[in-house]
mmCIF file of C-alpha atoms in Angstrom:
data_model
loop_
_atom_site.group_PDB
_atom_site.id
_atom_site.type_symbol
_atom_site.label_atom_id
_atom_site.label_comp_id
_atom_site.label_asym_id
_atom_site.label_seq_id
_atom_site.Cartn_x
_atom_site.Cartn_y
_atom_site.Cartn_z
ATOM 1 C CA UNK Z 2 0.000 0.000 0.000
ATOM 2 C CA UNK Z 3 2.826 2.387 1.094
ATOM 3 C CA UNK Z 4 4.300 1.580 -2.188
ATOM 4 C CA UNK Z 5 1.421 2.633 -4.391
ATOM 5 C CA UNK Z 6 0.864 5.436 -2.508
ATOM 6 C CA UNK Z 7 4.460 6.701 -3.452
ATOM 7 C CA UNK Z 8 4.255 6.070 -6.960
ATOM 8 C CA UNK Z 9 0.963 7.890 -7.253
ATOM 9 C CA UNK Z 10 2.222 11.067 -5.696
ATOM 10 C CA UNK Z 11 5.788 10.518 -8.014
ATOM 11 C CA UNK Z 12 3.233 10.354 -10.792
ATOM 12 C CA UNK Z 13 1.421 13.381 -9.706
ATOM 13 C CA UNK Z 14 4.468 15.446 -8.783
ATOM 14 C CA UNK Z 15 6.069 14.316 -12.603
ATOM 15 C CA UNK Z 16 2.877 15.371 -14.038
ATOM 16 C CA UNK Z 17 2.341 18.904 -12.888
ATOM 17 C CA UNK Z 18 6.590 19.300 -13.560
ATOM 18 C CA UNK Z 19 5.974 18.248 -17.256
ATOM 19 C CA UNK Z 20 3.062 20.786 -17.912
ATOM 20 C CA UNK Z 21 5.368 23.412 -16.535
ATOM 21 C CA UNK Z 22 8.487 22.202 -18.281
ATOM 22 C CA UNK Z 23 6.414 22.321 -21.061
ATOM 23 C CA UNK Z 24 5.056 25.779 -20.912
ATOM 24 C CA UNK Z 25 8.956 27.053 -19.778
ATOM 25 C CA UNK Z 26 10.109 25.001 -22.814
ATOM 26 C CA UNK Z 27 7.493 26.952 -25.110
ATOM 27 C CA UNK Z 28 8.263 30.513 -23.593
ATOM 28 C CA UNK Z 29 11.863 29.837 -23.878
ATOM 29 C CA UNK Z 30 11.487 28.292 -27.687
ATOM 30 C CA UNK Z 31 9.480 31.554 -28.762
ATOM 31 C CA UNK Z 32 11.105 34.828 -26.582
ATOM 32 C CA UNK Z 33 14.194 36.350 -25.914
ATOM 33 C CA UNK Z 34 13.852 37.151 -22.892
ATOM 34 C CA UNK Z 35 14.182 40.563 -23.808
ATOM 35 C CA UNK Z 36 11.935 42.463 -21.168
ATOM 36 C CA UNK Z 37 12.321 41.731 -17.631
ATOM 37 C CA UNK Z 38 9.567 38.831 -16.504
ATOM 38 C CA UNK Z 39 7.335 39.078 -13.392
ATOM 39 C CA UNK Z 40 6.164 35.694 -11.862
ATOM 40 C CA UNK Z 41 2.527 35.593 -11.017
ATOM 41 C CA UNK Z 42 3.217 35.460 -6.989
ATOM 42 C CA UNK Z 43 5.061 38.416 -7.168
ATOM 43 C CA UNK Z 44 2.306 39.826 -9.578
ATOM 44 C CA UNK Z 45 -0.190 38.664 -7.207
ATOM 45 C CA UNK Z 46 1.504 40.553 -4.114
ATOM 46 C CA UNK Z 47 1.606 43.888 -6.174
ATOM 47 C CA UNK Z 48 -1.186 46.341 -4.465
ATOM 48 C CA UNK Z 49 -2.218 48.166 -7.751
ATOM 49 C CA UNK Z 50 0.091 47.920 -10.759
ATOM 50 C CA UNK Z 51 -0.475 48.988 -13.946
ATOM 51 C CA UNK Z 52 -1.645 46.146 -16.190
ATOM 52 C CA UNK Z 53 -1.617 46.448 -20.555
ATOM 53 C CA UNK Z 54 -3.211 43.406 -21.960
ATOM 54 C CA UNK Z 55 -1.629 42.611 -25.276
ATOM 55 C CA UNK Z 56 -4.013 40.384 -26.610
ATOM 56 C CA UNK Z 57 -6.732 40.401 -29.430
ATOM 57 C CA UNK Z 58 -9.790 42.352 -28.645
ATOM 58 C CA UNK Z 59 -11.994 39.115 -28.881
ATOM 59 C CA UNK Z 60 -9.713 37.420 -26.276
ATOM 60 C CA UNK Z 61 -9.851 41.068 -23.937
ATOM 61 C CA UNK Z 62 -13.814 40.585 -23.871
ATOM 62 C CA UNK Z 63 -13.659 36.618 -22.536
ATOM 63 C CA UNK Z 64 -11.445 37.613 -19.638
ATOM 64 C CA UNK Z 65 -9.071 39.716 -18.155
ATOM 65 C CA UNK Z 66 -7.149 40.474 -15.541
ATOM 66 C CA UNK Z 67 -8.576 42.831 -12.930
ATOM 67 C CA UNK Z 68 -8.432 46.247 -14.328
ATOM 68 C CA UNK Z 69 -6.322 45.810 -17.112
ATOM 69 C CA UNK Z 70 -6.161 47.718 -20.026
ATOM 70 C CA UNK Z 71 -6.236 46.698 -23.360
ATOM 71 C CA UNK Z 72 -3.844 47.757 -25.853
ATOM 72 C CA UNK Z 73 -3.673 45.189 -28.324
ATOM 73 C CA UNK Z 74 -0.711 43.267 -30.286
ATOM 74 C CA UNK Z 75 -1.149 44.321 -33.819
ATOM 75 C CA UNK Z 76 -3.131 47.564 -33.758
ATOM 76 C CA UNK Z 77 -1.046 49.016 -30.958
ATOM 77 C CA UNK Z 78 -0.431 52.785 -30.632
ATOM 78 C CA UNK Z 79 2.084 54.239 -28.737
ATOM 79 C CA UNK Z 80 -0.210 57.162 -28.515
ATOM 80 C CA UNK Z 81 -3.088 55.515 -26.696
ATOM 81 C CA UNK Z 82 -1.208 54.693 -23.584
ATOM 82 C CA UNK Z 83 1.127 57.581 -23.361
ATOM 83 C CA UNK Z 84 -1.794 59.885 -21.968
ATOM 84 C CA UNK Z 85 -2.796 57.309 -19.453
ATOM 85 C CA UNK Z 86 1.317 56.233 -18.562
ATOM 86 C CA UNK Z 87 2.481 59.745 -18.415
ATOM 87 C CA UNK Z 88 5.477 58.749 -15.421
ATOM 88 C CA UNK Z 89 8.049 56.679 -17.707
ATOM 89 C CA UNK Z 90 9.160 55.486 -14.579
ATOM 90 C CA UNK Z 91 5.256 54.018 -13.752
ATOM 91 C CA UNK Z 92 5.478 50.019 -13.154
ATOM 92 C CA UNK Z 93 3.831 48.638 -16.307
ATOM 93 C CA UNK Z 94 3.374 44.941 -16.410
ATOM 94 C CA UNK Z 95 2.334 43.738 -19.628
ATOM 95 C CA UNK Z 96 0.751 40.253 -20.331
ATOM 96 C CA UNK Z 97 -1.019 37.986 -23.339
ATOM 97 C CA UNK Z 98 -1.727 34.433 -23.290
ATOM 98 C CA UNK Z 99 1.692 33.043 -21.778
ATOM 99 C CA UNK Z 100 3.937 36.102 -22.823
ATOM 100 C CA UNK Z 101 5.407 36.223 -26.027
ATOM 101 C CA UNK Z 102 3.030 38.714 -27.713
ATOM 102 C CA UNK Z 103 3.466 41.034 -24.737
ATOM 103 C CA UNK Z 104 7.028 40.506 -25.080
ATOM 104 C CA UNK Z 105 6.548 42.700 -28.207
ATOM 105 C CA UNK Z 106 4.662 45.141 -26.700
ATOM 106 C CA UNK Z 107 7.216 45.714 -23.902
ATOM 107 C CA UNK Z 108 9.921 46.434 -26.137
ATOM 108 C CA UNK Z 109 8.320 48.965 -27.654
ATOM 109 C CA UNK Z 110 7.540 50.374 -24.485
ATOM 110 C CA UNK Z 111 10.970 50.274 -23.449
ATOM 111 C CA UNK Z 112 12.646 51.561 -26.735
ATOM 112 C CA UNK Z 113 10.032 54.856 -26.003
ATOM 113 C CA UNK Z 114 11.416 55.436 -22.558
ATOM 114 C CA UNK Z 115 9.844 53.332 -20.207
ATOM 115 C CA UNK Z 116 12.112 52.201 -17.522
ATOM 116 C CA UNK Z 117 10.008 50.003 -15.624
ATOM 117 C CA UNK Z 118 8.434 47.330 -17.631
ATOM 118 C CA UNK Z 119 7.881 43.619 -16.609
ATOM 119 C CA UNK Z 120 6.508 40.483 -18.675
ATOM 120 C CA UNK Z 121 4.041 38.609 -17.421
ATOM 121 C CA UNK Z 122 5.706 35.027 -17.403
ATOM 122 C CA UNK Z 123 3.117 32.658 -18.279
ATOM 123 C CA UNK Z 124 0.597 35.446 -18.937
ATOM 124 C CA UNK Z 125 -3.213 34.707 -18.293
ATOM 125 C CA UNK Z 126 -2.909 31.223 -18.845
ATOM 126 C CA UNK Z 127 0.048 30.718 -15.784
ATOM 127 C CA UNK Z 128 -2.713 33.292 -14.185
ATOM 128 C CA UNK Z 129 -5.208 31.005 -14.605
ATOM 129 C CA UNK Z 130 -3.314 27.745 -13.447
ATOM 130 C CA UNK Z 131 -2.586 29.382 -10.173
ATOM 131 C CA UNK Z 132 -6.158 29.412 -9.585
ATOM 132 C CA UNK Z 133 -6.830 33.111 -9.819
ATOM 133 C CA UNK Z 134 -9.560 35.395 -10.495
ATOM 134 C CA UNK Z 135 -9.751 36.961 -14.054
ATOM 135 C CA UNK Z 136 -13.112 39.144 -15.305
ATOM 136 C CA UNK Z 137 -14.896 39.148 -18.295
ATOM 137 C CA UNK Z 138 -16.322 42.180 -20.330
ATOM 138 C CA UNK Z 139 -18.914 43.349 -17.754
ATOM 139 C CA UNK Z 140 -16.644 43.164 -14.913
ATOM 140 C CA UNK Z 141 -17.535 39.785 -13.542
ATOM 141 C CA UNK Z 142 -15.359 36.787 -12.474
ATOM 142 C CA UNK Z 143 -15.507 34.162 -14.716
ATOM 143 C CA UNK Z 144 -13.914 31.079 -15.273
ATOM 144 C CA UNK Z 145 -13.622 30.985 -18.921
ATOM 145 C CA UNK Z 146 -10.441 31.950 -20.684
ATOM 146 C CA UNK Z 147 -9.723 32.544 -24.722
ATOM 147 C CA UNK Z 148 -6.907 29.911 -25.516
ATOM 148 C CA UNK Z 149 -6.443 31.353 -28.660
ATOM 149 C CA UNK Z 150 -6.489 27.949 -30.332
ATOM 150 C CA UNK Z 151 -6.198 24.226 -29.639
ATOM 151 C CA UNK Z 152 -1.876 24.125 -29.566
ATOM 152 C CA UNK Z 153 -2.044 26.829 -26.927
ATOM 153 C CA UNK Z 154 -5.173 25.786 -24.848
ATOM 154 C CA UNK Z 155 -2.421 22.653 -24.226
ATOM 155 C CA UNK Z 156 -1.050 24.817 -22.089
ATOM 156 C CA UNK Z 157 -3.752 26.411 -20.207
ATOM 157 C CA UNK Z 158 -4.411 23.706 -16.958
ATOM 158 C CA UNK Z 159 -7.041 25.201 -15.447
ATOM 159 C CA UNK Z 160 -10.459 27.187 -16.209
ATOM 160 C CA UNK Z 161 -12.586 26.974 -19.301
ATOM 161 C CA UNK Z 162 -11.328 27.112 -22.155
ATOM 162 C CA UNK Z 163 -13.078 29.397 -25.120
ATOM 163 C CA UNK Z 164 -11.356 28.881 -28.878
ATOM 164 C CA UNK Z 165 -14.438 31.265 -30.739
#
């Protein structure tokens, strides 16, 4: 019995370090690690930072974190945040699905000035997997999450998942 018992926790324990290897092995494979990251706990501990989601608009409107803004990936303006980030020296974490696409978006924050920008590692889907809150549209909690498609949603562990 006390042998079963400790291959099902070295089976559980292997498990949850795969998924993670595997989402570390996909942020490492796709960034370059060019914009500081924040970790989620230390995210988490932060008493009011300054959030830019850098997602599509369709993923904004599933869910969000608390009283982000959205900025975009694509269609981002320099222009539209500059009026609402007027202190270059603000704290401005930015943040997409795991981090890659925000990666992009901090750069260009940084090459305009900005001295204190951080990466959400893991983004909304690490968020997510920690088992905290993120808001739809309307301002409500919600459980569902945009996994942009079926590769990515791989990597996001916990919540619903929403590919439309």
């Amino acid at each position: 019995m006390k042998f079963l018992l400790s291959i099902i926790l070295f089976l559980s324990f292997s498990f949850i370090g795969f998924s993670q290897s595997k989402l570390d092995k996909t942020i490492k494979k796709f960034n370059k690690e060019s914009v500081p990251y924040i970790q989620v706990g230390e995210l988490e501990a932060m008493p009011k930072p300054f959030l830019l989601d850098t997602r599509k608009k369709e993923e904004f409107a599933v869910s969000h974190l608390k009283d982000a803004i959205w900025v975009g990936h694509k269609k981002f303006e320099l222009d539209s945040i500059s009026p609402k980030i007027a202190d270059k020296n603000q704290e401005i974490i930015v943040y997409c699905s795991i981090g890659v696409r925000s990666e992009n978006i901090g750069e260009k924050l940084m090459k305009a000035g900005y001295t204190n920008v951080k990466n959400l590692y893991g983004g909304i889907f690490e968020w997510k997997n920690n088992g905290l809150s993120v808001y739809d549209s309307e301002g409500n909690e919600t459980e569902k999450v945009h996994a942009f498609d079926k590769h990515w949603g791989k990597l996001l562990k916990k919540g619903e998942k929403v590919y439309e």
